[in-house]
Coordinates of C-alpha atoms in Angstrom, one line a residue:
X1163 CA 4.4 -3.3 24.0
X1164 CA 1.4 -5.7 23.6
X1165 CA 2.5 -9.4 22.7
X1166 CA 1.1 -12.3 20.3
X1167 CA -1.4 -13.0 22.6
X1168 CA -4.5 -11.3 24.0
X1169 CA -7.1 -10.0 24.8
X1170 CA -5.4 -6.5 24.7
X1171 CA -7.6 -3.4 26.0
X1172 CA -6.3 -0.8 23.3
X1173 CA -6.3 3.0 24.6
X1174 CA -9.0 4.6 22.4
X1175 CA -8.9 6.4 19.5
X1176 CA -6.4 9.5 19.1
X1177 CA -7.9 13.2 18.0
X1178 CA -6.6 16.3 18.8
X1179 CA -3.5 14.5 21.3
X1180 CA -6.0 13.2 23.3
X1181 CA -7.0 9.4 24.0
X1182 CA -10.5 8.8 23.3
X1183 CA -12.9 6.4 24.2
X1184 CA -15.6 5.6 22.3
X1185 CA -19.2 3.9 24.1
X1186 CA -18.3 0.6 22.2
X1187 CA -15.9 -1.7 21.0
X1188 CA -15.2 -4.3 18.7
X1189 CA -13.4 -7.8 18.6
X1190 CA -10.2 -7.6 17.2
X1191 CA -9.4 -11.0 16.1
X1192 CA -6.3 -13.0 16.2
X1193 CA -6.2 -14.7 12.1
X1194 CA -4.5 -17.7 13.4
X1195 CA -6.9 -19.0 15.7
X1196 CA -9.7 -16.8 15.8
X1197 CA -9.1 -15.2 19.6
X1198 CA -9.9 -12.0 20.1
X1199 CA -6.3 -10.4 20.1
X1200 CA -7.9 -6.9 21.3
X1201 CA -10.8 -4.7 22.2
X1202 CA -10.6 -1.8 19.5
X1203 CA -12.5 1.1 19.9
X1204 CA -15.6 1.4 17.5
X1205 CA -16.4 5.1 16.3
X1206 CA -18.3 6.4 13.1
X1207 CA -18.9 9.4 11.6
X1208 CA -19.0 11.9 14.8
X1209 CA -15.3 10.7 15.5
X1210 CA -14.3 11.1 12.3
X1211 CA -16.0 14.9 12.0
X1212 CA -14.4 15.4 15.6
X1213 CA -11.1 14.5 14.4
X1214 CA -11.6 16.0 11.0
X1215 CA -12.1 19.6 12.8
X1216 CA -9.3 19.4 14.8
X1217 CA -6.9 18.4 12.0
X1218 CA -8.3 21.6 10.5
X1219 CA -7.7 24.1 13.1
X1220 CA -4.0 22.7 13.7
X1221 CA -3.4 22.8 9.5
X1222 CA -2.6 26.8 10.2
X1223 CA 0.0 26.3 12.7
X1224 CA 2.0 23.2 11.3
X1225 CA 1.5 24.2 7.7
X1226 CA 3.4 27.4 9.0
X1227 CA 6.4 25.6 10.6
X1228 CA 9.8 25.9 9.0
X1229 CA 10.5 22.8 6.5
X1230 CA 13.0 21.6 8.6
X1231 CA 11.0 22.1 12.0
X1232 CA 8.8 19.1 10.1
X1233 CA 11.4 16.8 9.0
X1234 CA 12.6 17.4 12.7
X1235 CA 9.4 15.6 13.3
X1236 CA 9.8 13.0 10.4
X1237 CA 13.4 12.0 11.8
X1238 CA 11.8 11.5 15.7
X1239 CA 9.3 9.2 14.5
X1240 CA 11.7 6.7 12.3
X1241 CA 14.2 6.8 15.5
X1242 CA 10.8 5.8 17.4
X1243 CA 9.5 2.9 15.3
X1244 CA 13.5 1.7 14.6
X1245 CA 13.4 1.5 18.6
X1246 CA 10.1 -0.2 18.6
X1247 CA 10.5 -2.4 15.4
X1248 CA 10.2 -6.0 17.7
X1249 CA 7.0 -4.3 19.1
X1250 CA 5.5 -3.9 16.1
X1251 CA 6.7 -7.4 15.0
X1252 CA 5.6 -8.9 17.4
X1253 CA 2.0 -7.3 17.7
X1254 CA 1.4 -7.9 13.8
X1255 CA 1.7 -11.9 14.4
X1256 CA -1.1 -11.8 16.7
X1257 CA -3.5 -9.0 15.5
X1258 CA -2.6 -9.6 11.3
X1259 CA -1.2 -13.4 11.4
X1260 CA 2.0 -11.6 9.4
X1261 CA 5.2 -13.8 9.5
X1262 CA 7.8 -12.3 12.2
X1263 CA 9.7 -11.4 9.4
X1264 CA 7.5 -9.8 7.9
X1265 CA 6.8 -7.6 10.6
X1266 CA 10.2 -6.5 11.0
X1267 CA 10.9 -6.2 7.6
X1268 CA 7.4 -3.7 7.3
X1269 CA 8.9 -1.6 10.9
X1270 CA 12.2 -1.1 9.4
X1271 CA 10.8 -0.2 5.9
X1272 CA 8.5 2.6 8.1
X1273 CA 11.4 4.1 9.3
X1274 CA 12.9 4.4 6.1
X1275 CA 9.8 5.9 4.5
X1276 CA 9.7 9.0 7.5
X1277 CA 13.3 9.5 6.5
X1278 CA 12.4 9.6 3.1
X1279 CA 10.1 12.4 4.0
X1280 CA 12.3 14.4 6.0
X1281 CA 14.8 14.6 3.0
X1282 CA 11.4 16.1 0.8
X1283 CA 11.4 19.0 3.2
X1284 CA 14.6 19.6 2.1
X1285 CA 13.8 19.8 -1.6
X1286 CA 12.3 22.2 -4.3
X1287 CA 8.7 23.2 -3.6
X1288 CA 8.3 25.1 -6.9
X1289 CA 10.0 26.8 -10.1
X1290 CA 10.6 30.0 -11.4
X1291 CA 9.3 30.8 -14.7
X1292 CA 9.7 33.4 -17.8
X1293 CA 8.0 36.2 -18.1
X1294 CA 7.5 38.2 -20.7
X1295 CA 6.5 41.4 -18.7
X1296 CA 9.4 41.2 -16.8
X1297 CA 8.2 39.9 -13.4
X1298 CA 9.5 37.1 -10.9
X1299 CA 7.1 34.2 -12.0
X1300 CA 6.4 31.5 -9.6
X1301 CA 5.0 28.0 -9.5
X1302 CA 4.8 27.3 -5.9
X1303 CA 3.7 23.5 -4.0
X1304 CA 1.4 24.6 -1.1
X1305 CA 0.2 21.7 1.6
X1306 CA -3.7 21.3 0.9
X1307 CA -5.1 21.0 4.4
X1308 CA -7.0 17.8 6.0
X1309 CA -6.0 14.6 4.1
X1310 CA -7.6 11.3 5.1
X1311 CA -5.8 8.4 5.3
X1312 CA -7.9 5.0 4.4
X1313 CA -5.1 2.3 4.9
X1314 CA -5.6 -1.6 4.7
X1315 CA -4.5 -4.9 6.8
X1316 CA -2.3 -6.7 4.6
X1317 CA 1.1 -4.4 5.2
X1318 CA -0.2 -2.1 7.7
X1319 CA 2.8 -0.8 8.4
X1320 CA 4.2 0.1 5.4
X1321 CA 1.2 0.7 3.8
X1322 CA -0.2 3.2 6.5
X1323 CA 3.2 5.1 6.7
X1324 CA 3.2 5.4 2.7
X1325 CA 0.1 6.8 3.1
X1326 CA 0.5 9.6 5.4
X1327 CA 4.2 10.5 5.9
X1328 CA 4.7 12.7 2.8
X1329 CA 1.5 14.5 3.3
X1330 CA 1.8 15.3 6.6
X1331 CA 5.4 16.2 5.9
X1332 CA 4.4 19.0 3.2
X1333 CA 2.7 21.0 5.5
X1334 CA -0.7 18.6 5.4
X1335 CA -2.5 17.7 9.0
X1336 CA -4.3 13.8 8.6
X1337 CA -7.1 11.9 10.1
X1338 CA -6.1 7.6 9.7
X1339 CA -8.8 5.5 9.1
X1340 CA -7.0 1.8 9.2
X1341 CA -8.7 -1.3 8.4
X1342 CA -11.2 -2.8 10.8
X1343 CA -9.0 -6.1 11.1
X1344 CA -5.6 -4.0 12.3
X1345 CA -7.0 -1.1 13.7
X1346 CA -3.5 -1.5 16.0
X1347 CA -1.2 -2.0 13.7
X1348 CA -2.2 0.3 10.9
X1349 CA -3.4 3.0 13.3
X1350 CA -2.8 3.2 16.6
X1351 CA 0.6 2.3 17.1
X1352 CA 1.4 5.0 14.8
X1353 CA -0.3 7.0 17.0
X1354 CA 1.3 6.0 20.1
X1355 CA 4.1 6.6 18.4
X1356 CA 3.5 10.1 17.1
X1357 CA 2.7 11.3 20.8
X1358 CA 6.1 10.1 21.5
X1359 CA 7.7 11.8 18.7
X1360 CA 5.4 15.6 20.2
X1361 CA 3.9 16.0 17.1
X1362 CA 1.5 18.7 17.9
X1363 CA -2.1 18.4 18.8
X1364 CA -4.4 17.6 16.0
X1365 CA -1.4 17.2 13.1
X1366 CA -2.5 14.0 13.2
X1367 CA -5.7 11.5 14.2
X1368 CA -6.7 7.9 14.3
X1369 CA -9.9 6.8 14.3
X1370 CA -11.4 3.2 14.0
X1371 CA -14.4 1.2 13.5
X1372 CA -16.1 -1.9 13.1
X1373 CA -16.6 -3.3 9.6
X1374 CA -20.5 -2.6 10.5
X1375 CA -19.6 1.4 10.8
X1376 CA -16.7 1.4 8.2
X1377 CA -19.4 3.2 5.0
X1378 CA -20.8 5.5 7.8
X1379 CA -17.3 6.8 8.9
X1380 CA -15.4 6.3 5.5
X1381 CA -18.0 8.7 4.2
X1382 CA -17.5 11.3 6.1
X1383 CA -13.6 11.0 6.0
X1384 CA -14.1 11.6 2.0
X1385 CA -17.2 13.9 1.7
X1386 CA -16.1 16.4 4.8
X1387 CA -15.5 19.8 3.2
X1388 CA -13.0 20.3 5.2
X1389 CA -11.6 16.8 3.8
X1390 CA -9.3 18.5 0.8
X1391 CA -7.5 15.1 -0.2
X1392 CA -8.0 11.1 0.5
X1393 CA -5.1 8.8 0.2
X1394 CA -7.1 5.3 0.1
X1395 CA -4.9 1.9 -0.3
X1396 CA -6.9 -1.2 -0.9
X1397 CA -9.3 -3.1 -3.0
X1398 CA -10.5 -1.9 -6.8
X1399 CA -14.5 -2.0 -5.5
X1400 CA -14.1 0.4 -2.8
X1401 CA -11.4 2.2 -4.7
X1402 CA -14.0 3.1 -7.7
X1403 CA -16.1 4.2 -5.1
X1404 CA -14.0 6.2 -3.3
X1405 CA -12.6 8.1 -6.2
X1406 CA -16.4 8.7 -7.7
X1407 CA -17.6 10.1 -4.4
X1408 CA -14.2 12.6 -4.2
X1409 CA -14.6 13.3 -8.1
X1410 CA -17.8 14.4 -7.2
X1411 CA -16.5 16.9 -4.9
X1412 CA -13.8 17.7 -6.8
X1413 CA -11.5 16.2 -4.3
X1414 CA -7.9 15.1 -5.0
X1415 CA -6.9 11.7 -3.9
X1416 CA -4.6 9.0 -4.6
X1417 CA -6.2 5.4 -5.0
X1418 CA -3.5 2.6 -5.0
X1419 CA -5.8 -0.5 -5.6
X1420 CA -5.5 -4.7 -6.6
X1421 CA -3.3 -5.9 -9.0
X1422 CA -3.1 -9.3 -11.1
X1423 CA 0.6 -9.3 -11.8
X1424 CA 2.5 -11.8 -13.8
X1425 CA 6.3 -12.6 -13.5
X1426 CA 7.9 -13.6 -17.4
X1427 CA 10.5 -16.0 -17.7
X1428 CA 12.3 -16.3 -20.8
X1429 CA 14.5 -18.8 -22.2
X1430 CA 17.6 -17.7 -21.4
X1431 CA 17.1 -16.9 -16.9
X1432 CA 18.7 -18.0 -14.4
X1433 CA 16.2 -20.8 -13.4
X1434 CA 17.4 -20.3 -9.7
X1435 CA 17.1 -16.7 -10.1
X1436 CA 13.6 -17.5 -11.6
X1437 CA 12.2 -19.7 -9.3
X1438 CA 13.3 -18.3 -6.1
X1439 CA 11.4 -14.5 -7.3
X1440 CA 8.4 -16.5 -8.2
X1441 CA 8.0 -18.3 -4.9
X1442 CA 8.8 -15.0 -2.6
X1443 CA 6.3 -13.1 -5.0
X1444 CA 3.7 -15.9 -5.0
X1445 CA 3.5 -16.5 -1.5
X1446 CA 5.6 -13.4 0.4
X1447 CA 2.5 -12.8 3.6
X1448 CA 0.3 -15.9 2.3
X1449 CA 0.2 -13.9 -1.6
X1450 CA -1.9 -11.4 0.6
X1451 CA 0.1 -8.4 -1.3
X1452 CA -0.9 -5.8 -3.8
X1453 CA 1.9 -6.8 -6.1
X1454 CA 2.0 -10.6 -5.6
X1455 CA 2.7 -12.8 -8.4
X1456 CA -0.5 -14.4 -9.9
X1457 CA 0.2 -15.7 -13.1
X1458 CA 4.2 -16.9 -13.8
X1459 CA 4.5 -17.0 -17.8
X1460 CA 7.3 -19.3 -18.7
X1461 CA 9.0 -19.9 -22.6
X1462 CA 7.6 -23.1 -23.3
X1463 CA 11.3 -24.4 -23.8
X1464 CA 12.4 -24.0 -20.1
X1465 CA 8.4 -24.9 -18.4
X1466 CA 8.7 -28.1 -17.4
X1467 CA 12.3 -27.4 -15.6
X1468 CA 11.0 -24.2 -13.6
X1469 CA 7.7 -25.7 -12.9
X1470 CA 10.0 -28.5 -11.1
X1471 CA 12.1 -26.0 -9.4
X1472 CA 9.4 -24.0 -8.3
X1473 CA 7.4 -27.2 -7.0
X1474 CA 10.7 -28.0 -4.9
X1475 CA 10.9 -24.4 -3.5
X1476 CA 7.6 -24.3 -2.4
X1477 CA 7.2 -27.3 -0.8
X1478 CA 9.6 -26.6 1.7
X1479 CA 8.0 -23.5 3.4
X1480 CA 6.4 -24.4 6.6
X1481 CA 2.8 -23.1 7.2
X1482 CA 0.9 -22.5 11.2
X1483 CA 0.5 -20.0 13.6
X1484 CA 2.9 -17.4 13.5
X1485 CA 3.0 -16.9 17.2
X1486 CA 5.9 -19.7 15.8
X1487 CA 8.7 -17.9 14.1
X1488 CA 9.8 -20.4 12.0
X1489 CA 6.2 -20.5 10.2
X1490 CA 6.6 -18.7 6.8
X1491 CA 2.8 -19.4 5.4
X1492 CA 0.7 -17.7 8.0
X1493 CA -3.8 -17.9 7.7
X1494 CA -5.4 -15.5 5.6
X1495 CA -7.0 -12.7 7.3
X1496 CA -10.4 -13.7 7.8
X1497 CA -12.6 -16.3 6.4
X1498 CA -14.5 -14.1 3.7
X1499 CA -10.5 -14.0 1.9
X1500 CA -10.4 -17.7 2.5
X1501 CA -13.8 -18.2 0.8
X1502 CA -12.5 -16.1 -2.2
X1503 CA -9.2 -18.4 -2.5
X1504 CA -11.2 -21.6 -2.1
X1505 CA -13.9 -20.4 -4.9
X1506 CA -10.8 -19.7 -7.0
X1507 CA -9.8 -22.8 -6.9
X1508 CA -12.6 -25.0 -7.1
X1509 CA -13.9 -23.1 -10.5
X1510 CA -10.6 -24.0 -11.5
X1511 CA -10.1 -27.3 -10.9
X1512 CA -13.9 -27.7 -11.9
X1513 CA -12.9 -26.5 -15.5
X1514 CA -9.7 -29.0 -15.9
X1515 CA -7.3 -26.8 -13.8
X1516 CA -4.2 -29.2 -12.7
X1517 CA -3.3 -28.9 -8.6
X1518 CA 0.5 -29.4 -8.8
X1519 CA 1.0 -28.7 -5.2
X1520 CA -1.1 -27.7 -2.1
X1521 CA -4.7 -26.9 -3.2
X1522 CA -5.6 -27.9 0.5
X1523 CA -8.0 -25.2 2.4
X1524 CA -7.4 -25.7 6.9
X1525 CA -9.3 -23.1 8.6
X1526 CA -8.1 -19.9 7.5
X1527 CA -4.8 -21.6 6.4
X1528 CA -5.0 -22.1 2.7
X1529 CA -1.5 -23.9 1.7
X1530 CA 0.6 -22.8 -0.9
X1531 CA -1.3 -23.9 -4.3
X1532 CA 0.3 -23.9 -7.8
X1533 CA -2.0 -24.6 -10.7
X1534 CA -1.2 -25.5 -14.3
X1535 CA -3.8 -26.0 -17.1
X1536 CA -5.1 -22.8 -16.7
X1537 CA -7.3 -20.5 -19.3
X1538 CA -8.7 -17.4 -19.2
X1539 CA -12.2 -18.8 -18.9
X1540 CA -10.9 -19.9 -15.0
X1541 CA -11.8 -17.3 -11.4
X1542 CA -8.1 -17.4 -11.0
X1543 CA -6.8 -16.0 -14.1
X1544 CA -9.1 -12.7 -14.3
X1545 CA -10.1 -11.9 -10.8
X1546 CA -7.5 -10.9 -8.0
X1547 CA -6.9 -14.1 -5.8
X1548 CA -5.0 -11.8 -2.9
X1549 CA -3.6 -15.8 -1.4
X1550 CA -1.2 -18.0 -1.8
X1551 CA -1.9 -19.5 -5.5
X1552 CA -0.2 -18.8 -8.6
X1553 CA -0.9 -20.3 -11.8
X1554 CA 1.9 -21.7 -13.9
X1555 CA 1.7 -21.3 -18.0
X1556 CA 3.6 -21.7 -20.9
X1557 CA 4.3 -19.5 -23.7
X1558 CA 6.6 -19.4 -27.5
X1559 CA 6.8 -15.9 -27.7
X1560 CA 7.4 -12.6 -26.4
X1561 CA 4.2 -11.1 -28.2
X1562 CA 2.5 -14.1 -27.2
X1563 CA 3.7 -13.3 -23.1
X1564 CA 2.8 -9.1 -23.6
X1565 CA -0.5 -10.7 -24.4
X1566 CA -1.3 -13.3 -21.3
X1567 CA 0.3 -10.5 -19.1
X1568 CA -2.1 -7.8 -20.5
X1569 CA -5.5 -9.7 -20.3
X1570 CA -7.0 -8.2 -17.1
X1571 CA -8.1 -5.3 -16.4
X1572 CA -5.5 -4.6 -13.6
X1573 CA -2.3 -2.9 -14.5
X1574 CA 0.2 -2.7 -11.2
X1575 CA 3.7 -4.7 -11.8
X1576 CA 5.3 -6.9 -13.5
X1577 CA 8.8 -8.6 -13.7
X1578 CA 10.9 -10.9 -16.1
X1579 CA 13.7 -12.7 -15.9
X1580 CA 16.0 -12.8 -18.5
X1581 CA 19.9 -12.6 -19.0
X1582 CA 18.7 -10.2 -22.1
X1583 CA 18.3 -6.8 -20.8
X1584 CA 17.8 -5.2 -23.9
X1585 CA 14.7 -7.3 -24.3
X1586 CA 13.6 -7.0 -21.5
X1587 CA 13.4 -3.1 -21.5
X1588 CA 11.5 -3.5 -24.4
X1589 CA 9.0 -5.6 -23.7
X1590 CA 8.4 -3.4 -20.4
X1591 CA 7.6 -0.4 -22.4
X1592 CA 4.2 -2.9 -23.5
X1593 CA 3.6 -3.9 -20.6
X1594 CA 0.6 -2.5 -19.3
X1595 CA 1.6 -1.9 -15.7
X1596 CA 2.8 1.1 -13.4
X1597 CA 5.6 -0.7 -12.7
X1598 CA 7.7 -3.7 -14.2
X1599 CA 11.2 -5.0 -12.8
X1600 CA 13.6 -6.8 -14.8
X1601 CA 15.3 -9.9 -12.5
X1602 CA 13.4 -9.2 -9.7
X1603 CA 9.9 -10.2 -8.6
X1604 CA 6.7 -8.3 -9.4
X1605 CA 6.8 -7.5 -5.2
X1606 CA 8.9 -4.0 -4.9
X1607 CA 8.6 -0.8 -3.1
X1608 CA 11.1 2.0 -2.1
X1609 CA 10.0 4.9 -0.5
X1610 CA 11.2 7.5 -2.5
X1611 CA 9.8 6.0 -6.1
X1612 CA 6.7 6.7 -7.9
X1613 CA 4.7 3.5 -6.5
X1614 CA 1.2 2.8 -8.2
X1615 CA -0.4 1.2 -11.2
X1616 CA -2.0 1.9 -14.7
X1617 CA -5.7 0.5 -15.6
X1618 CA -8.1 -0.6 -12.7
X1619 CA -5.4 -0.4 -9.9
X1620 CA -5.4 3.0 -9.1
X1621 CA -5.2 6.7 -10.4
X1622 CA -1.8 8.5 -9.2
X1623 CA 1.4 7.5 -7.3
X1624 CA 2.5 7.0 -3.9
X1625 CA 6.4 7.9 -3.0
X1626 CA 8.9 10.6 -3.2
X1627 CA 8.4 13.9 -4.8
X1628 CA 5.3 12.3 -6.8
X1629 CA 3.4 11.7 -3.4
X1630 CA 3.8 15.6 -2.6
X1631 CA 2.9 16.8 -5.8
X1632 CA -0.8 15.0 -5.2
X1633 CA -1.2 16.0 -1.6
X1634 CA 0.0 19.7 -3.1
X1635 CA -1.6 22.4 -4.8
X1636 CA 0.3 25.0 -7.6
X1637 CA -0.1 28.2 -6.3
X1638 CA 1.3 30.7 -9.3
X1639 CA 2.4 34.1 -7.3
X1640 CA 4.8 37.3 -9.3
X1641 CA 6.1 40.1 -8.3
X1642 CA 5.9 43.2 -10.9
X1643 CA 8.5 45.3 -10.8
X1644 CA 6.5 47.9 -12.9
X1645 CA 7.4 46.4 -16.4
X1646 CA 3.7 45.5 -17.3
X1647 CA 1.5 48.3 -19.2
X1648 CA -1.8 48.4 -19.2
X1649 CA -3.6 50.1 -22.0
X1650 CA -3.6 53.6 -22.4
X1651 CA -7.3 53.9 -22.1
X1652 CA -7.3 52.2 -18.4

């Protein structure tokens, strides 16, 4: 188990079942105060062609297991991480600044996402089609080979396990790349844990650098040939360039990327109902989430009452070092997202933006802001803000709310709040997001659904069935019976 504090001495890097240690290392940094929480081991892109190649020569061997020989696997390593969920808590408040809830919340979500793929073993990996000539006509799903995993730091857990649990459990071997500021969390403790689970010997690999070697490795992990698919989770920048660079190969991946989600609130919601899913959406892990609320639309009748209730809400969370358990806002994860946040709100306060609450920027602690007076010509309305600020505006219709929600170039979730279901399914259907959740916050995931957004956050879906038709290829195979002809003259 390693604790809040540090400095930790982490193990190495993991390829082919073996520890490895690389000639150098990197500081690991504790968010909260800037400690060095760990010494993580710093590879580039001979580790990652080292673990690549053993990935591939195991691919023959576990792609040949029995289906449920794998979710055998799947099952060990939720029992695992269940066992281990205070461990991993406990290490993400000192290596990610997460909230301890958070971290237990992301642990016990992990296990549920390796059962999720132990029940895909058990479903359909094809179809059986007509034929005119007569013959048994198959559409078969057949694992790929090597899939990299790119994962980032703001839910490493659940984020990481997303990323490589259905692969790996359709027959795929991996190599994990995590993100430079939780190489432990998002790599590393999975691999602990899949030693403990047996998985065999090259199935699957972690490697990690320093943010100075992250392009040298991250290349390779894409533009190996042996490399047949990428699962990357992060920004939209390195997203577009990640997808280019495997288009260019004529690799399949999966790129699940920012988002600038609104939450609608219409006349007639419950304004507890409505205040409570903005605030968890807003400022859930410091607004450091994909799916975070950005922009809360409210009908112009009911603003001024919400914008009180959601003032009073989220002025009581309590914001330090989460080494304390009772602090809900934690810091930011380094200071180039704190300069981002505190640009964001200077332009908009520069242009006539209102601060109704917090606005105030403590070392990497950036308290929970709400701004009103906001336009589109504001940072914060078009660019992700990936912190805790929302901005708070008024509508009069429902076209008028489509519209605010629809003016960015991101497309990832959405919610409303309304008592009006009927509406509210049809104004989903113009929403342009991947996902939109009536009475419920913009911030949702299940493992088994098809998790990922429209526009410039992302190409493809994560979850479920839909996660092992991309990390899949269709194989079509028959079997003639001697019912085809061929023409006389052959």
């Amino acid at each position: 188990m390693l604790d809040h504090s540090g400095p930790h001495t982490l193990k190495g890097m993991y390829i082919n079942g073996q520890w490895v240690t690389p000639a150098g290392t990197f500081d690991d940094q504790n968010p909260s105060d800037g400690s060095v929480w760990a010494k993580a081991p710093d590879g580039g892109a001979a580790e990652a062609r080292t673990a690549i190649e053993a990935a591939q020569n195991a691919f023959p061997a576990w792609s040949g297991l029995m289906f449920q020989d794998r979710a055998q696997y799947m099952l060990k390593i939720a029992d695992i991480i269940a066992r281990r969920q205070v461990d991993y808590a406990t290490a993400n408040q000192g290596e990610a600044g997460g909230w301890f809830g958070k971290g237990m919340f992301e642990a016990g979500y992990a296990v549920e996402v390796f059962r999720a793929a132990a029940a895909m073993c058990y479903q359909s990996i094809g179809e059986i089609l007509p034929s005119e000539h007569g013959k048994l006509s198959t559409a078969q799903r057949v694992p790929m080979g090597v899939v990299s995993v790119i994962s980032p730091w703001n839910m490493p857990c659940i984020l990481t396990a997303r990323g490589f649990a259905f692969p790996m459990a359709a027959g795929n071997t991996i190599v994990l790349k995590p993100s430079e500021d939780t190489p432990y969390c998002g790599g590393l403790f999975f691999a602990e844990v899949l030693e403990e689970a047996g998985v065999p010997a090259g199935v699957f690999n972690v490697v990690t650098s320093s943010r100075n070697r992250v392009a040298e490795m991250g290349d390779e992990l894409v533009e190996n040939p042996l490399v047949k698919g990428i699962s990357f989770t992060g920004s939209t920048p390195v997203g577009r360039s990640i997808a280019a660079k495997a288009g260019a190969h004529l690799k399949k991946c999966c790129v699940e990327l920012g988002g600038k989600d609104s939450l609608i609130v219409l006349e007639d919601a419950d304004m507890d109902r409505a205040t409570a899913s903005a605030n968890f959406g807003a400022f859930m892990h410091q607004g450091q989430i994909c799916m975070s609320v950005e922009k809360v639309l409210v009908h112009e009748s009911i603003y001024h009452d919400f914008l009180a209730g959601l003032k009073a809400r989220t002025s009581r969370l309590k914001m330090g070092d989460t080494g304390d358990k009772s602090n809900v806002i934690g810091p930011l994860i380094n200071d180039r997202q704190v300069a981002r946040v505190a640009s964001q709100i200077e332009d908009a306060v520069s242009k006539g933006a209102t601060v109704e609450i917090g606005g105030g920027v403590h070392g990497r602690f950036v308290e929970p802001t709400i701004l009103t007076n906001v336009n589109s010509g504001m940072q914060v309305w078009q660019e992700e803000t990936f912190g805790p600020v929302v901005v708070v505006v008024p509508f009069s219709t429902d076209d008028e709310a489509i519209a605010l929600n629809n003016d960015t170039e991101y497309g990832l979730s959405s919610g409303i709040i309304t008592r009006n279901e009927a509406r509210a399914l049809e104004m989903s259907k113009r929403l342009e997001t991947g996902m939109c959740h009536v009475n419920c916050s913009s911030v949702n995931d299940e493992p088994h659904v098809p998790f990922g957004g429209s526009k410039a956050s992302g190409v493809g879906r994560h979850g479920g069935r839909w996660s092992m038709e991309t990390f899949t290829e269709t194989r079509w195979i028959t079997l003639d019976r001697g019912h085809r002809p061929y023409p006389p003259v052959f």
